[in-house]
mmCIF file of C-alpha atoms and ligand atoms in Angstrom:
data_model
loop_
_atom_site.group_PDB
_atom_site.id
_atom_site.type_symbol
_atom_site.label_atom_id
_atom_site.label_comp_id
_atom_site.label_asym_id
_atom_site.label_seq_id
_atom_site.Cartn_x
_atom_site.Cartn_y
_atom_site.Cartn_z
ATOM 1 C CA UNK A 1 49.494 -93.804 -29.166
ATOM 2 C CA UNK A 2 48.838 -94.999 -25.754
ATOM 3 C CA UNK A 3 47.208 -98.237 -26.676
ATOM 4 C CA UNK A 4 45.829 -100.843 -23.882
ATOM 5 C CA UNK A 5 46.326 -104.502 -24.991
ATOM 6 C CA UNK A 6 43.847 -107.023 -23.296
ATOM 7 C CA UNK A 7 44.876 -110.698 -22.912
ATOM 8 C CA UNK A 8 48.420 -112.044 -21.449
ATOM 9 C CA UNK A 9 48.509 -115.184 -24.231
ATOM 10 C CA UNK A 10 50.423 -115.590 -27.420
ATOM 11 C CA UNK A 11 48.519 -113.321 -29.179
ATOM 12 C CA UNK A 12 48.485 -110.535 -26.499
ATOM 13 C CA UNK A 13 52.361 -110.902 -26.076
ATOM 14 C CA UNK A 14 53.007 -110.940 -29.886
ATOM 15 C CA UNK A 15 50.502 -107.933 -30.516
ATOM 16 C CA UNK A 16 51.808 -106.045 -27.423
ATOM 17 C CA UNK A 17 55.387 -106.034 -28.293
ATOM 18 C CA UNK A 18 55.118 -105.457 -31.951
ATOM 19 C CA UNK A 19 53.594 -101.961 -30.309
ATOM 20 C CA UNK A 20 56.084 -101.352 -28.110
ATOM 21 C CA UNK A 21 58.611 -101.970 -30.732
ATOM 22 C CA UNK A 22 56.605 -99.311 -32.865
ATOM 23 C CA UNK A 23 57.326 -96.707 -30.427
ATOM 24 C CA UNK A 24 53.266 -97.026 -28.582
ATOM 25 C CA UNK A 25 53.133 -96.706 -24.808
ATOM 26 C CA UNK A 26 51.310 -100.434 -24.213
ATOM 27 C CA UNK A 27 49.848 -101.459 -21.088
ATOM 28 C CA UNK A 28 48.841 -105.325 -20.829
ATOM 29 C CA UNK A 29 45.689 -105.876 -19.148
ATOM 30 C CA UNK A 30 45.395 -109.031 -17.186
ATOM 31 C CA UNK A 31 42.726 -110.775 -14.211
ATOM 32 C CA UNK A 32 46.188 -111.005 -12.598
ATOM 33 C CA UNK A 33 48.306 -107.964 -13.034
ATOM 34 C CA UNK A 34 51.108 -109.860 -10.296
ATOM 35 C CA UNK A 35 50.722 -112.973 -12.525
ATOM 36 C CA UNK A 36 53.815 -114.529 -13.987
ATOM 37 C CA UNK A 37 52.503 -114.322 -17.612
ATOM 38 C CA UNK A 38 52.183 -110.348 -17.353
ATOM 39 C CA UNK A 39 55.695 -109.425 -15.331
ATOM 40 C CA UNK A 40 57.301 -111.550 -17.749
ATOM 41 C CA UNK A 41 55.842 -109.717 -20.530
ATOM 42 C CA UNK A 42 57.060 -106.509 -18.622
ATOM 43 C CA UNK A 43 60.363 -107.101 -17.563
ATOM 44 C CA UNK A 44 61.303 -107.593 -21.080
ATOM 45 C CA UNK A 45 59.347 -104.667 -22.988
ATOM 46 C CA UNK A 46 61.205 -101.836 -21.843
ATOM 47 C CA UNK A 47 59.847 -98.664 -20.653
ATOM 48 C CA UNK A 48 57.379 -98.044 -23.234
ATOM 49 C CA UNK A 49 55.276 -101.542 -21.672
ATOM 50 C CA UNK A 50 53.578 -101.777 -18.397
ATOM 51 C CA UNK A 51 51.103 -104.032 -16.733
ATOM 52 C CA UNK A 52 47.682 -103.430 -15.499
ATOM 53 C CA UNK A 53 44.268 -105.098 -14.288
ATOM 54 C CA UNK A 54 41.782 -105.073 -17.235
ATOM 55 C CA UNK A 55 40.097 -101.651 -16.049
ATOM 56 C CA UNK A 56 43.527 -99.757 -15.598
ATOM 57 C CA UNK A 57 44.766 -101.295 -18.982
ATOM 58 C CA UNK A 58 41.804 -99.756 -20.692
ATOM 59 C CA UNK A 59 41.660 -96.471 -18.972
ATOM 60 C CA UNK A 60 44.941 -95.791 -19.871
ATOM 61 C CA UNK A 61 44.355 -96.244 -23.402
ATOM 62 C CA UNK A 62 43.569 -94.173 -26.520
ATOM 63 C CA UNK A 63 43.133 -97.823 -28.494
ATOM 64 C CA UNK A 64 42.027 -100.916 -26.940
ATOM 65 C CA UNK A 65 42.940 -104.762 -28.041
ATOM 66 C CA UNK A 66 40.834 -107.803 -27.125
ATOM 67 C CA UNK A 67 43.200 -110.640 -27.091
ATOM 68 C CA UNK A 68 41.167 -112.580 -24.742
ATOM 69 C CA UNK A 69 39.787 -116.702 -24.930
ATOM 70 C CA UNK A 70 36.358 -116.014 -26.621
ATOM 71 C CA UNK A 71 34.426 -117.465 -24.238
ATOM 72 C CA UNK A 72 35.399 -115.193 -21.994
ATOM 73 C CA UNK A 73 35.955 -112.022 -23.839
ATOM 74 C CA UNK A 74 32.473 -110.539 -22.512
ATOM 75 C CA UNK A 75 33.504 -111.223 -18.951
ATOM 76 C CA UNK A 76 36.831 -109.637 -19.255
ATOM 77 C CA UNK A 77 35.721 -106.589 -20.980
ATOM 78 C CA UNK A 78 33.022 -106.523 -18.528
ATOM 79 C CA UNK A 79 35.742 -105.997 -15.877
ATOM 80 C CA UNK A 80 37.362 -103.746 -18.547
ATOM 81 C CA UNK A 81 34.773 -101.341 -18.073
ATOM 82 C CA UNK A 82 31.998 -99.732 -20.149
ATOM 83 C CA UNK A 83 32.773 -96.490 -19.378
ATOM 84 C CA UNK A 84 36.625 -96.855 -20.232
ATOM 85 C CA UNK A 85 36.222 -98.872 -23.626
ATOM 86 C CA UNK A 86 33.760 -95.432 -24.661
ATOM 87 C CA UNK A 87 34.165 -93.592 -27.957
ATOM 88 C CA UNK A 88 37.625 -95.502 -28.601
ATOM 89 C CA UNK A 89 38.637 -98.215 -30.984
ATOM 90 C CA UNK A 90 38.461 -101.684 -29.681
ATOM 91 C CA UNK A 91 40.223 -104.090 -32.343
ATOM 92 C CA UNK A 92 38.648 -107.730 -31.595
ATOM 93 C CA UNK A 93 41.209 -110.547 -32.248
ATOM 94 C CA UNK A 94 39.342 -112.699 -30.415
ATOM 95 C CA UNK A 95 37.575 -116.451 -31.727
ATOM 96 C CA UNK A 96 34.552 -117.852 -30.068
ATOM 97 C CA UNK A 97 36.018 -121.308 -29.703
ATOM 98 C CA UNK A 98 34.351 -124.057 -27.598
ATOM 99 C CA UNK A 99 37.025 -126.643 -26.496
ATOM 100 C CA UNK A 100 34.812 -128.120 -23.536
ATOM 101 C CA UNK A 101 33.567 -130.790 -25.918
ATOM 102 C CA UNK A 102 37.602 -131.320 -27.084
ATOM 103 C CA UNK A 103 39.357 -130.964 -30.869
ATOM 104 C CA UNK A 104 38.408 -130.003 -32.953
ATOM 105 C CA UNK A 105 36.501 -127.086 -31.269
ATOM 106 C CA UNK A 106 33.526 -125.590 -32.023
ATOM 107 C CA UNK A 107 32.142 -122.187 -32.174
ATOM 108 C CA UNK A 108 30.051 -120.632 -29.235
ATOM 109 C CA UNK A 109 28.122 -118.396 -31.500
ATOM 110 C CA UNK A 110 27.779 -118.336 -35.402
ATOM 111 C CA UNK A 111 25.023 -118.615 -38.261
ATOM 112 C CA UNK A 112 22.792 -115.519 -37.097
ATOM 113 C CA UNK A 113 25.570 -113.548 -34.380
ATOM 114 C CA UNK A 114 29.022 -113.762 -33.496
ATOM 115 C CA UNK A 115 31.087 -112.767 -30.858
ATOM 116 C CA UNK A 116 32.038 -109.585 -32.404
ATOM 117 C CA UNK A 117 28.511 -108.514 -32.542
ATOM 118 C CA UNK A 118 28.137 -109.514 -28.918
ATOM 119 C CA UNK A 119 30.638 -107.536 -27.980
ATOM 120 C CA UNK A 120 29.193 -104.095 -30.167
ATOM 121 C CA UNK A 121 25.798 -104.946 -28.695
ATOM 122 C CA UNK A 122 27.048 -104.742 -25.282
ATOM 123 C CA UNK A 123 29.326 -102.106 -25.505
ATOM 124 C CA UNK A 124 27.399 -99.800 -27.558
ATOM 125 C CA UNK A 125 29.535 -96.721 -27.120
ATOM 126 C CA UNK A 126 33.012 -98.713 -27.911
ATOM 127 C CA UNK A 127 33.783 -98.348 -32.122
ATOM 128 C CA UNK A 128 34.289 -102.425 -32.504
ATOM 129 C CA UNK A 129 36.709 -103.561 -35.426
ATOM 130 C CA UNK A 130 37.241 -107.376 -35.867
ATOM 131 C CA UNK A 131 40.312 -107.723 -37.539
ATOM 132 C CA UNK A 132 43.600 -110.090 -37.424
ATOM 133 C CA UNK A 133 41.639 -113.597 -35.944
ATOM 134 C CA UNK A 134 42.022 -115.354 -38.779
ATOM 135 C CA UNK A 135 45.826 -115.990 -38.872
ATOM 136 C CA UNK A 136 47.961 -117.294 -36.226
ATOM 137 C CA UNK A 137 49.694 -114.842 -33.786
ATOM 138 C CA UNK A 138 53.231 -115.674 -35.664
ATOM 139 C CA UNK A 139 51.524 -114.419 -38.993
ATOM 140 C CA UNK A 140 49.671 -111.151 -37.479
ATOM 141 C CA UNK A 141 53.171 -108.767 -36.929
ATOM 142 C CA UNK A 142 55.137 -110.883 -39.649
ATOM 143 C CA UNK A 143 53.191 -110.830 -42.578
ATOM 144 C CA UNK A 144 55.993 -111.154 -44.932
ATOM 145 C CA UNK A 145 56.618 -115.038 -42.769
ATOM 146 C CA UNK A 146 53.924 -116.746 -45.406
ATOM 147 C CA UNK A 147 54.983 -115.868 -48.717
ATOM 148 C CA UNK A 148 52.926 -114.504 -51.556
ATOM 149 C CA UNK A 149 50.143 -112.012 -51.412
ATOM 150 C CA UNK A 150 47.241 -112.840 -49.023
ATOM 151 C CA UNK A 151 44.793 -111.002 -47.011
ATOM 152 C CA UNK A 152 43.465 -109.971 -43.677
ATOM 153 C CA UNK A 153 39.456 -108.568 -43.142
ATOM 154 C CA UNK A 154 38.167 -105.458 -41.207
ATOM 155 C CA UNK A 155 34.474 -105.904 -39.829
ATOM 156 C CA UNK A 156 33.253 -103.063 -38.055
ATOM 157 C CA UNK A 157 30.280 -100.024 -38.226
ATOM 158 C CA UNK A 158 32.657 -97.331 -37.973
ATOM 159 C CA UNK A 159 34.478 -96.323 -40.540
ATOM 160 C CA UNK A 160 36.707 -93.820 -38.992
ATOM 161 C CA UNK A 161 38.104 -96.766 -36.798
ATOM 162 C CA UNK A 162 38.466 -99.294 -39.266
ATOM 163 C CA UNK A 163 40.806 -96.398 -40.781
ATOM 164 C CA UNK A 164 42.990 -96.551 -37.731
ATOM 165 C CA UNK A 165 42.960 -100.266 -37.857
ATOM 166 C CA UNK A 166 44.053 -100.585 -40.992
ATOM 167 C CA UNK A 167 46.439 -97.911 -40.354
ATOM 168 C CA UNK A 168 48.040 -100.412 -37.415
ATOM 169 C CA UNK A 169 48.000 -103.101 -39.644
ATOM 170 C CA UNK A 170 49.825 -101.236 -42.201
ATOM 171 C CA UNK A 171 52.389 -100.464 -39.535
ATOM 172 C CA UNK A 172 52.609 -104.188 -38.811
ATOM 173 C CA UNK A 173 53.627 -105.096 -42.342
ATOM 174 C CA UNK A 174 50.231 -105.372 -44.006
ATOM 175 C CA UNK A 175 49.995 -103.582 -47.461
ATOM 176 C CA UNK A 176 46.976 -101.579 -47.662
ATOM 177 C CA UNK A 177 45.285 -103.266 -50.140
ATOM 178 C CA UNK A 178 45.386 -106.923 -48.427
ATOM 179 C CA UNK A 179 43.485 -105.826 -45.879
ATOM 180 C CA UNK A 180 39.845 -106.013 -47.253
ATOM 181 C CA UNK A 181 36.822 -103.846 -45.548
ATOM 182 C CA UNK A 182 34.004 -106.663 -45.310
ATOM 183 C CA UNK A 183 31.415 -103.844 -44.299
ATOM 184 C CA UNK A 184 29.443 -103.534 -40.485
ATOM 185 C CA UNK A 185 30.229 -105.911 -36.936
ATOM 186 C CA UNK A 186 28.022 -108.926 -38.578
ATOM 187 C CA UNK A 187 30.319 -109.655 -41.416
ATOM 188 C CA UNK A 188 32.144 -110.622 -38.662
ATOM 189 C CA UNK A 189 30.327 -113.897 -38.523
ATOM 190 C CA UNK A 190 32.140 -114.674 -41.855
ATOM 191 C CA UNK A 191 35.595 -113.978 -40.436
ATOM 192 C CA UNK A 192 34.600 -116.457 -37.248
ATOM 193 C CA UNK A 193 32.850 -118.621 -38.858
ATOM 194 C CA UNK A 194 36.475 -119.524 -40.873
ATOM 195 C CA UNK A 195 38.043 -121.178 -38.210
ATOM 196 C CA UNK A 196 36.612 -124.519 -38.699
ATOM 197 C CA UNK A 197 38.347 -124.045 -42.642
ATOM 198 C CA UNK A 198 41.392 -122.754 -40.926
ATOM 199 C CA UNK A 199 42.022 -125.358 -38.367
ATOM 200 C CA UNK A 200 41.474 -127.864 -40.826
ATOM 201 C CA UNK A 201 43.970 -126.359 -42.960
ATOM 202 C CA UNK A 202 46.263 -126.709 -40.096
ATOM 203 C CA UNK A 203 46.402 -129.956 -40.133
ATOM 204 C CA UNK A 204 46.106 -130.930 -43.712
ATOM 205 C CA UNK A 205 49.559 -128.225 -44.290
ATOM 206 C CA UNK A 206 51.418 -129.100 -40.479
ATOM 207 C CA UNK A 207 51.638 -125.516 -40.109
ATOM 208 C CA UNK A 208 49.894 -122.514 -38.451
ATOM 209 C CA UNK A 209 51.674 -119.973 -40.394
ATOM 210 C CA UNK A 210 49.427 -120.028 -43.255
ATOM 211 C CA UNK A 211 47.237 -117.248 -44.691
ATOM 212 C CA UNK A 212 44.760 -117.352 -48.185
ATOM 213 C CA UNK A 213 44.649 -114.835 -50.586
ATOM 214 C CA UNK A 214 41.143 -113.437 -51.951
ATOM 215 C CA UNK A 215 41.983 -113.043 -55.794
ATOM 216 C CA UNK A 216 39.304 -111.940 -58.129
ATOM 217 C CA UNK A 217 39.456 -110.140 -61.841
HETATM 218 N N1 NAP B 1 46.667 -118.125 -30.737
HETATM 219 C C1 NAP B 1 46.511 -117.661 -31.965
HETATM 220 O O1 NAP B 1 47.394 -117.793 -32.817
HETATM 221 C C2 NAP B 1 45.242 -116.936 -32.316
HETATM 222 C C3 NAP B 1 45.027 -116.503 -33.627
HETATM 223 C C4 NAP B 1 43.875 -115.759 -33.932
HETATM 224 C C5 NAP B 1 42.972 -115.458 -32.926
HETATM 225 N N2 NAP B 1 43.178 -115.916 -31.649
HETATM 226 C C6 NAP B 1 42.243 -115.532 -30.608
HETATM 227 O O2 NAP B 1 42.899 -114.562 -29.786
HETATM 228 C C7 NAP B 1 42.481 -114.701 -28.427
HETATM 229 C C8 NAP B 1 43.715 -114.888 -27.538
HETATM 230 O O3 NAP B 1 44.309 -116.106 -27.839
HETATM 231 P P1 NAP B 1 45.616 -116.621 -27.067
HETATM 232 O O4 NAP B 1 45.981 -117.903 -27.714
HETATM 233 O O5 NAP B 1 46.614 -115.531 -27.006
HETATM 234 O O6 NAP B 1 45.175 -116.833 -25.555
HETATM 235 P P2 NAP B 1 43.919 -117.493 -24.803
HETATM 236 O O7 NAP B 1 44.473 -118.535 -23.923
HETATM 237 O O8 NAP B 1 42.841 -117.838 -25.746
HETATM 238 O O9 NAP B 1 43.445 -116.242 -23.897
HETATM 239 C C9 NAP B 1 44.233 -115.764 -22.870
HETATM 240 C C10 NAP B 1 43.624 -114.554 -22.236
HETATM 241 O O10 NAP B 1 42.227 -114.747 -21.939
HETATM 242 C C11 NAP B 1 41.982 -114.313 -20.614
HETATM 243 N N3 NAP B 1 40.916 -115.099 -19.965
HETATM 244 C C12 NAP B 1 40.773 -116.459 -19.986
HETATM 245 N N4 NAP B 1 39.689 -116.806 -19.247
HETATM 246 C C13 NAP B 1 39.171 -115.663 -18.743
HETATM 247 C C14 NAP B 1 38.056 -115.358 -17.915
HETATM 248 N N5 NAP B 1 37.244 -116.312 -17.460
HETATM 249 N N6 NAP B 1 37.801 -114.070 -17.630
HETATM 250 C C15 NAP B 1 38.593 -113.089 -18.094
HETATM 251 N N7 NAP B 1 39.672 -113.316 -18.892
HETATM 252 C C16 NAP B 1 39.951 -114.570 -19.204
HETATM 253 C C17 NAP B 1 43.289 -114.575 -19.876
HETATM 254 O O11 NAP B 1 43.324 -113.685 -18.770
HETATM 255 P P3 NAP B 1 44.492 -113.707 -17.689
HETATM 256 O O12 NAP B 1 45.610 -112.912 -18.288
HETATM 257 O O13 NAP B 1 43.898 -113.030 -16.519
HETATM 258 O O14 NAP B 1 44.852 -115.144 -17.464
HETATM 259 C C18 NAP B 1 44.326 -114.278 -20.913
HETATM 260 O O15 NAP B 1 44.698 -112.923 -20.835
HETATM 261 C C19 NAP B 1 41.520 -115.887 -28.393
HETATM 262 O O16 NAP B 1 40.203 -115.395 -28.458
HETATM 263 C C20 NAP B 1 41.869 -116.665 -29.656
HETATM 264 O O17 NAP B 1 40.756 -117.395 -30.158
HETATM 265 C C21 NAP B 1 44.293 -116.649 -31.325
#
């Protein structure tokens, strides 16, 4: 699958090259396609990985990624393109966190919205699936890292590309049933709305590669 990763960080880099190393053509979209972060990325993913602006990234995809900050996810899928994000999957990785205020952060958007809403609302035509933002990067292609069964969340109004989500995250090393279906975009407010818990739990374990498990009768 040509997929179109957004976001030259940890967790664009990590997600990108688990891709790549699954046999998908990946091109990394960045504001700065010459930037260090993104020819780094490139020189060391083979042919299958290439680097792009954020519009070319996109319109060379089948499957989009948004591994951007949060507060700037709208801007950069802005430059993404409407027209280029239409009628594919667009997996949302991305936390509103606020860090202009310092740690611990706070969220941008929450209670009544969230950022994966925002992101539906303004890209009507792109199929929106929240998915993988709350673990760290290290956890997302590693699963097996954090021992024990735990679980990962889908949010999204389409079903068929929730499907080819969870058929990603399967390929990432997610059994099928961790990864719980928490219904349409707003139960993404739940998923967000966990970081506060999750950095917390951060620093009361001194680790990141953590994950909880959802157990029930
Ligand atoms: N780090 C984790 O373990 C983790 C875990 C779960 C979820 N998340 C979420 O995943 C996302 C990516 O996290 P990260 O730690 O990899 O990196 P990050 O530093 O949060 O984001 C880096 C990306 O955001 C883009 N960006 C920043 N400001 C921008 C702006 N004003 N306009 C357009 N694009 C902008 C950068 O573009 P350029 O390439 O052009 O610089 C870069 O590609 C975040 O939303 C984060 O909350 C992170």
């Amino acid at each position: 699958v040509k997929i179109g990763v957004l976001g030259t960080g940890t967790v664009g880099r990590t997600i990108a090259s688990k891709l790549v190393e699954l046999e998908h053509e990946v091109t990394m979209g960045s504001r700065s396609p010459d930037g260090d972060a993104l020819l780094e990325w490139v020189g060391e993913s083979g042919e299958r990985g290439s680097g792009a602006s954020f519009a070319d990234a996109a319109a060379a995809a089948e499957l989009v990624f948004n591994c951007t900050a949060g507060g700037a996810s709208l801007e950069a899928l802005a430059a993404a393109g409407a027209e280029n994000l239409d009628g594919k999957t667009l997996i949302d990785v991305a936390n509103p966190l606020d860090f202009s205020q310092g740690m611990p952060p706070t969220l941008s958007v929450c209670n009544d919205d969230s950022l994966g809403e925002q992101i539906q609302a303004a890209f009507p035509q792109a199929r929106v699936v929240k998915a993988l933002n709350t673990v760290n990067a290290a956890v997302m292609t590693a699963p097996d890292s954090v021992p024990g069964d735990h679980n990962l969340f889908v949010c999204g109004n389409d079903a068929a590309a929730k499907s080819e989500a969870t058929a990603l995250l399967e390929s990432f090393g997610w059994p099928r049933d961790s990864v719980i279906d928490l219904g349409d975009i707003s139960s993404a407010r739940g998923t967000e709305m966990y970081l506060p818990l999750w950095l917390r739990l951060m620093g009361a374990l001194g680790t990141a590669e953590f994950n909880i498990a959802v157990c029930a009768p």
